[in-house]
PDB file of C-alpha atoms and ligand atoms in Angstrom:
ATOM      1  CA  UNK A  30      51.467 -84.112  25.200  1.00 64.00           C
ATOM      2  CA  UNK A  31      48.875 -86.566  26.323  1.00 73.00           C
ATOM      3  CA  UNK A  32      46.250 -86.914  24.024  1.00 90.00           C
ATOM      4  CA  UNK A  33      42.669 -88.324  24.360  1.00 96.00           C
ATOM      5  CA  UNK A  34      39.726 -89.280  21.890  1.00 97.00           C
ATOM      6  CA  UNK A  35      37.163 -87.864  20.317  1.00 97.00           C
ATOM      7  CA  UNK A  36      34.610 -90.643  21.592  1.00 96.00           C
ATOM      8  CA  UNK A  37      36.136 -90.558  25.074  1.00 95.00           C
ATOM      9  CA  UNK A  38      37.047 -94.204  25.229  1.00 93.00           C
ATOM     10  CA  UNK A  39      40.312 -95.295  25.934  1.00 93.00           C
ATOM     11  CA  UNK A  40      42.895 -95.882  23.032  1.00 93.00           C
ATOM     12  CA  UNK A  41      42.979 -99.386  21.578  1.00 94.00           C
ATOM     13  CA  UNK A  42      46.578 -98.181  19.766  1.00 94.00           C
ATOM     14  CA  UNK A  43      49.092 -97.060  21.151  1.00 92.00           C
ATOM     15  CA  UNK A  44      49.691 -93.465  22.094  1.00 88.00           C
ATOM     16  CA  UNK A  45      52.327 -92.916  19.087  1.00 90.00           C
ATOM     17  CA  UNK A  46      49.563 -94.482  16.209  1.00 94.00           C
ATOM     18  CA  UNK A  47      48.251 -91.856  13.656  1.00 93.00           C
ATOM     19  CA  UNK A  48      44.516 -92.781  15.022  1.00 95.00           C
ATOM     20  CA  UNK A  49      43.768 -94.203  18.372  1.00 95.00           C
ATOM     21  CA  UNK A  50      41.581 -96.779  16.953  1.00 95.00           C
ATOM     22  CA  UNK A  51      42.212 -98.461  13.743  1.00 94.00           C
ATOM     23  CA  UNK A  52      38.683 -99.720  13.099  1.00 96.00           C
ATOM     24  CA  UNK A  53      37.120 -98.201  10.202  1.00 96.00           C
ATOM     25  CA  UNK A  54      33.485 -97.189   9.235  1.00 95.00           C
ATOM     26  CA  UNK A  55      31.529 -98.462   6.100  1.00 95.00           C
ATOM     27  CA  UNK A  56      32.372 -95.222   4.761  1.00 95.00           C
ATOM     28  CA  UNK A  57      36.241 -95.798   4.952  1.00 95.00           C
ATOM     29  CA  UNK A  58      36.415 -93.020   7.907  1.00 96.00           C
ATOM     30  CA  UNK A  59      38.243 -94.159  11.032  1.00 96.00           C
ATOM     31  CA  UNK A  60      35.925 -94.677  13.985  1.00 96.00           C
ATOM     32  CA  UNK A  61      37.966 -93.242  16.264  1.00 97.00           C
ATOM     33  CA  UNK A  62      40.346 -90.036  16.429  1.00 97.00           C
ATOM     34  CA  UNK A  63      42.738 -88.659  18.145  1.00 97.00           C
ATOM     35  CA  UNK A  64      42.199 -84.530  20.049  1.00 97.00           C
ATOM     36  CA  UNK A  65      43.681 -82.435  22.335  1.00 97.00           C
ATOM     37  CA  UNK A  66      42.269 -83.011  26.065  1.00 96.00           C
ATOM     38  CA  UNK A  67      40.131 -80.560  27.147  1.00 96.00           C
ATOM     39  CA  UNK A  68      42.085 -79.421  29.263  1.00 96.00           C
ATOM     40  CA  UNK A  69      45.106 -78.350  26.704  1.00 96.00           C
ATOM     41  CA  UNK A  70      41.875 -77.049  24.874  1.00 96.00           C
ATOM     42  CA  UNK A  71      40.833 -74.869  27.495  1.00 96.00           C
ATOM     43  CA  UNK A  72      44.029 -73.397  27.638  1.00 97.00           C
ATOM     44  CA  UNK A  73      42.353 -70.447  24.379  1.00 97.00           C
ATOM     45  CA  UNK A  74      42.185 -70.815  20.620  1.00 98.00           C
ATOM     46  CA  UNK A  75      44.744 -69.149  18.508  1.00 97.00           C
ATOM     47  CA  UNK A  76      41.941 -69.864  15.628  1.00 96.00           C
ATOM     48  CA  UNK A  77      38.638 -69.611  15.511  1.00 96.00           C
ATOM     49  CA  UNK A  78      36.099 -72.910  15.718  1.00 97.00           C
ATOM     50  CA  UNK A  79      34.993 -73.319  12.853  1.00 97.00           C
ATOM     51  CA  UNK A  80      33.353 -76.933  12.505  1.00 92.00           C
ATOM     52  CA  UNK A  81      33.358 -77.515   8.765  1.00 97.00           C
ATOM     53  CA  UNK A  82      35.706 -77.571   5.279  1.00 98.00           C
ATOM     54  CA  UNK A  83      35.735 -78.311   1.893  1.00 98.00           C
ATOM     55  CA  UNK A  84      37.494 -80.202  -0.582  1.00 98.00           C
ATOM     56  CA  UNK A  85      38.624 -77.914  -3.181  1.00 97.00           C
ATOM     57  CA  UNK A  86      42.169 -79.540  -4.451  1.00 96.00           C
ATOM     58  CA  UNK A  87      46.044 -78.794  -3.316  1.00 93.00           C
ATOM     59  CA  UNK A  88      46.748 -74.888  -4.143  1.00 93.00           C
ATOM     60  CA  UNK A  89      48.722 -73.777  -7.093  1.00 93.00           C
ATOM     61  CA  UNK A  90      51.873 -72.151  -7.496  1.00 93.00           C
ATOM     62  CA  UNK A  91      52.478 -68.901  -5.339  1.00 91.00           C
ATOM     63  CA  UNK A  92      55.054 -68.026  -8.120  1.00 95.00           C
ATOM     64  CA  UNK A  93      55.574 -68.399 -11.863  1.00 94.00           C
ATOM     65  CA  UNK A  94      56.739 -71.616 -12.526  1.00 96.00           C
ATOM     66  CA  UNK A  95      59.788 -72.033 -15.017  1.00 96.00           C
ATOM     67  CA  UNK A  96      60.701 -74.965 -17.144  1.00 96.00           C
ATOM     68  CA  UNK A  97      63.960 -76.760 -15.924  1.00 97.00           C
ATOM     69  CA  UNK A  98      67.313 -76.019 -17.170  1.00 96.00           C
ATOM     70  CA  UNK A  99      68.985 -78.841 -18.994  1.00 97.00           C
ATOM     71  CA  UNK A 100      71.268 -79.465 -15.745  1.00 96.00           C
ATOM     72  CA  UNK A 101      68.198 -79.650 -13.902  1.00 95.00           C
ATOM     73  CA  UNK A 102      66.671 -82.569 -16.069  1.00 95.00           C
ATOM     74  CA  UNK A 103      69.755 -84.264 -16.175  1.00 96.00           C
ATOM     75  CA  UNK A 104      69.831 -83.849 -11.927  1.00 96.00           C
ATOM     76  CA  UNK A 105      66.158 -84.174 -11.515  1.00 95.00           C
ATOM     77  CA  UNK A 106      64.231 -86.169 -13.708  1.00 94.00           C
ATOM     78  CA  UNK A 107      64.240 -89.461 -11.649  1.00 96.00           C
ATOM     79  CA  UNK A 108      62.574 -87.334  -9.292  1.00 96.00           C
ATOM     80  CA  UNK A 109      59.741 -86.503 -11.416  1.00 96.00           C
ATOM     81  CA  UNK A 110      60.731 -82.901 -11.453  1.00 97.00           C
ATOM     82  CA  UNK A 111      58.969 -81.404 -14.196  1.00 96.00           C
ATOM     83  CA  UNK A 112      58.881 -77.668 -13.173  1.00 97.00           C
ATOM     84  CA  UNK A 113      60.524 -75.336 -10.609  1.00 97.00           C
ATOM     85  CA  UNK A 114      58.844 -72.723  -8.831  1.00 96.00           C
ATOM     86  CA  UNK A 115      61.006 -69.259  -8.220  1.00 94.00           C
ATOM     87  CA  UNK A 116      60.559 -67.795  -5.063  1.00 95.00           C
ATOM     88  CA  UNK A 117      61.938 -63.748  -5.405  1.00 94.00           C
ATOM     89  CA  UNK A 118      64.469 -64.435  -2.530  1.00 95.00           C
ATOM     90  CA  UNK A 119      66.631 -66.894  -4.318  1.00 91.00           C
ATOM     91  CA  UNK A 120      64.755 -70.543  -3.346  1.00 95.00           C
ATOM     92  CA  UNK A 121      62.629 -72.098  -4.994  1.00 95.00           C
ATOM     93  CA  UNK A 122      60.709 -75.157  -5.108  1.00 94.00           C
ATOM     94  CA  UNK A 123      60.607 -78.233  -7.307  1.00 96.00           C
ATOM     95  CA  UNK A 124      57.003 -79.496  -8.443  1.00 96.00           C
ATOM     96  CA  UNK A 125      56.186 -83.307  -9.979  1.00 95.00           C
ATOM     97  CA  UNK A 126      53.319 -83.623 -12.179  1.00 95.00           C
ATOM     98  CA  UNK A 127      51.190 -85.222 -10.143  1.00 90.00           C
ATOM     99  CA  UNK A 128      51.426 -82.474  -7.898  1.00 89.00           C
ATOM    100  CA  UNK A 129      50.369 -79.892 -10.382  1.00 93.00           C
ATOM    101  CA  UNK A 130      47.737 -82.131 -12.007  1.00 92.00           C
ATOM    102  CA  UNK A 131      46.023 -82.162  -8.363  1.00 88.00           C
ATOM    103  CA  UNK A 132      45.826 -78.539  -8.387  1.00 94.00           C
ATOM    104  CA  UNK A 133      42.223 -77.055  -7.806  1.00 93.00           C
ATOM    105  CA  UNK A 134      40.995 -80.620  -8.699  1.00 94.00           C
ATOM    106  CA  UNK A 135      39.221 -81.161  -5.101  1.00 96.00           C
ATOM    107  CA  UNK A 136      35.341 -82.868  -5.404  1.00 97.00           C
ATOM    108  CA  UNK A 137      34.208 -79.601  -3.605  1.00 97.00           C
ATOM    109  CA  UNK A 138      32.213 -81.891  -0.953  1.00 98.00           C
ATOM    110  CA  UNK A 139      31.757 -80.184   2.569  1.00 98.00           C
ATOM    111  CA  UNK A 140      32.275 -82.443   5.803  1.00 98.00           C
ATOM    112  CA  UNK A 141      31.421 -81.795   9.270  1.00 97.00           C
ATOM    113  CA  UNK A 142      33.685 -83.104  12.090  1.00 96.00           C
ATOM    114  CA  UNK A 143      32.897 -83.344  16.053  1.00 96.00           C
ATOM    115  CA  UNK A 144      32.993 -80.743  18.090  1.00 97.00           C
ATOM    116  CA  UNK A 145      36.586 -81.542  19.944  1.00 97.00           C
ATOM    117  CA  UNK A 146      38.345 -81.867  16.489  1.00 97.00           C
ATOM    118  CA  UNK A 147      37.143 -78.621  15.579  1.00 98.00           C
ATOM    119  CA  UNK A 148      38.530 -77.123  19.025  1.00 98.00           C
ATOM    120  CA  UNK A 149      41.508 -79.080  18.832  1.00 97.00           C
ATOM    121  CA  UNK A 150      42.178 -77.312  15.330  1.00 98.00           C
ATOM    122  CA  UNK A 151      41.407 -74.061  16.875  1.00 98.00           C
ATOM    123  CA  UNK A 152      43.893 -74.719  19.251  1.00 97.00           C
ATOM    124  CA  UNK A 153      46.630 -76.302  17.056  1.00 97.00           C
ATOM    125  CA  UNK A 154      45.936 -75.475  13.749  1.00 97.00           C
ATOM    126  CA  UNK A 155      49.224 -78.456  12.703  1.00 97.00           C
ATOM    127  CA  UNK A 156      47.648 -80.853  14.728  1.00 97.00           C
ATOM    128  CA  UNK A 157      46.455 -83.059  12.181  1.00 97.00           C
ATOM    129  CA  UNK A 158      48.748 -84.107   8.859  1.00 96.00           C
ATOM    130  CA  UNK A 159      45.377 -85.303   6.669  1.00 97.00           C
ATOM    131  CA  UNK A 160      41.568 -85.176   7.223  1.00 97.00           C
ATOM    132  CA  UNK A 161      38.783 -87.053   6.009  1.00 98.00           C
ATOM    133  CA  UNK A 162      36.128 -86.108   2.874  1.00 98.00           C
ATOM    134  CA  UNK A 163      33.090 -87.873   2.707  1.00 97.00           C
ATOM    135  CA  UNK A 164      33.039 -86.520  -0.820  1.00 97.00           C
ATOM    136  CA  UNK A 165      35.792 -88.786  -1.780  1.00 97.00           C
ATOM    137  CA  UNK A 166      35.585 -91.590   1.237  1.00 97.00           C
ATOM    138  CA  UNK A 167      39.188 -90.906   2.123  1.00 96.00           C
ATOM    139  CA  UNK A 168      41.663 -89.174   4.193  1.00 97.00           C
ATOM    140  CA  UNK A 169      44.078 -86.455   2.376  1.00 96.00           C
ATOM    141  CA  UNK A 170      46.411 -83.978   3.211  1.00 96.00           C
ATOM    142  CA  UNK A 171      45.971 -80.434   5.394  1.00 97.00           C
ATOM    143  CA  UNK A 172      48.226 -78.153   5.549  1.00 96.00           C
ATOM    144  CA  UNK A 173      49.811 -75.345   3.339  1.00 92.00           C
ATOM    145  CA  UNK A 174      49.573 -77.541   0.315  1.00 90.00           C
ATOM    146  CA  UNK A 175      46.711 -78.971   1.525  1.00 95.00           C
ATOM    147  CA  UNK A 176      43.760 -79.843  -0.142  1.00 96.00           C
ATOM    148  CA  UNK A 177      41.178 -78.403   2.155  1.00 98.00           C
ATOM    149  CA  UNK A 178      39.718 -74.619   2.823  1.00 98.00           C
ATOM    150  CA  UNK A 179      37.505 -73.590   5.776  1.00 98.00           C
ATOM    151  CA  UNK A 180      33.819 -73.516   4.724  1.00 97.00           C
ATOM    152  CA  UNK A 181      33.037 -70.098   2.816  1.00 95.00           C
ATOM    153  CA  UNK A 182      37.005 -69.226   3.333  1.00 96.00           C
ATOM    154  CA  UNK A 183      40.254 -69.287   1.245  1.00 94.00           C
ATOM    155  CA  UNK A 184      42.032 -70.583   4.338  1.00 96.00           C
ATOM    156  CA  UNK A 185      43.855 -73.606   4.280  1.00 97.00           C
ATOM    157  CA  UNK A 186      42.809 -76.273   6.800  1.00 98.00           C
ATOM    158  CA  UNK A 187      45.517 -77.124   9.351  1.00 97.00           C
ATOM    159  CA  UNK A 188      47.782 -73.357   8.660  1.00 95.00           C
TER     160      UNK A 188
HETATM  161 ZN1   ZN B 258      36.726 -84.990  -1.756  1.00 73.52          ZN
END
């Protein structure tokens, strides 16, 4: 899929880069980024546009989380397992502590972005593997586990 920029200028990185332009801004924000042409755009949202999101912190367990078993420590502790999370068909996922001291632990700062990587969202909501807060001056993860929420939403940016 061929992608183009949110400035319009042609890519000084290759077309396989995470940004198309690895010059940064005083604030630490790239000053270039890759969208969807308008023409892929133009092709309907699946979402709607919505233009801005806030940092609230990675999500929390969907189930109760257990302890591990003693096999489990033994088998997972140079992972930095520290609890499992039960999911009622069977599976289950493993969480590290760092994960569950992020939880909810966002610096609740709203950011704007341009108008084509709002439409490119609306139009691939997995587009995009992190996003930028200019609460925190960095780029972090979207996604289900995600650290980011729609403005005035509980939905996960980039779901
Ligand atoms: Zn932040």
């Amino acid at each position: 899929m061929t992608r183009c920029t949110v400035s319009g200028q042609a890519a000084v990185e290759p077309e396989d880069a995470s940004v198309p332009n690895a010059a940064k801004r005083s604030d630490g924000q790239f000053v270039d980024h890759w969208v969807l042409c308008e023409t892929e755009r133009a092709k309907g949202f699946v979402r709607p546009v919505r233009d801005g999101y806030v940092h609230v912190g990675a999500p929390g367990a969907k189930f109760p989380l257990r302890e591990l078993t003693p096999e489990e420590h033994e088998r997972y502790d140079r992972f930095g397992y520290v609890k499992f999370e039960a999911y009622p068909d069977g599976a289950g996922m493993f969480w590290t502590q760092d994960r569950l001291d992020k939880i909810g632990k966002g610096c609740g700062t709203r950011t704007l972005m341009p108008q084509a990587i709002a439409e490119t969202y609306a139009r691939k909501p997995d587009y995009y593997g992190s996003t930028f807060c200019c609460g925190c001056g960095k780029y972090l993860p979207v996604g289900s586990y995600g650290e980011f929420v729609w403005d005035g939403t509980a939905e996960r940016v980039g779901t």
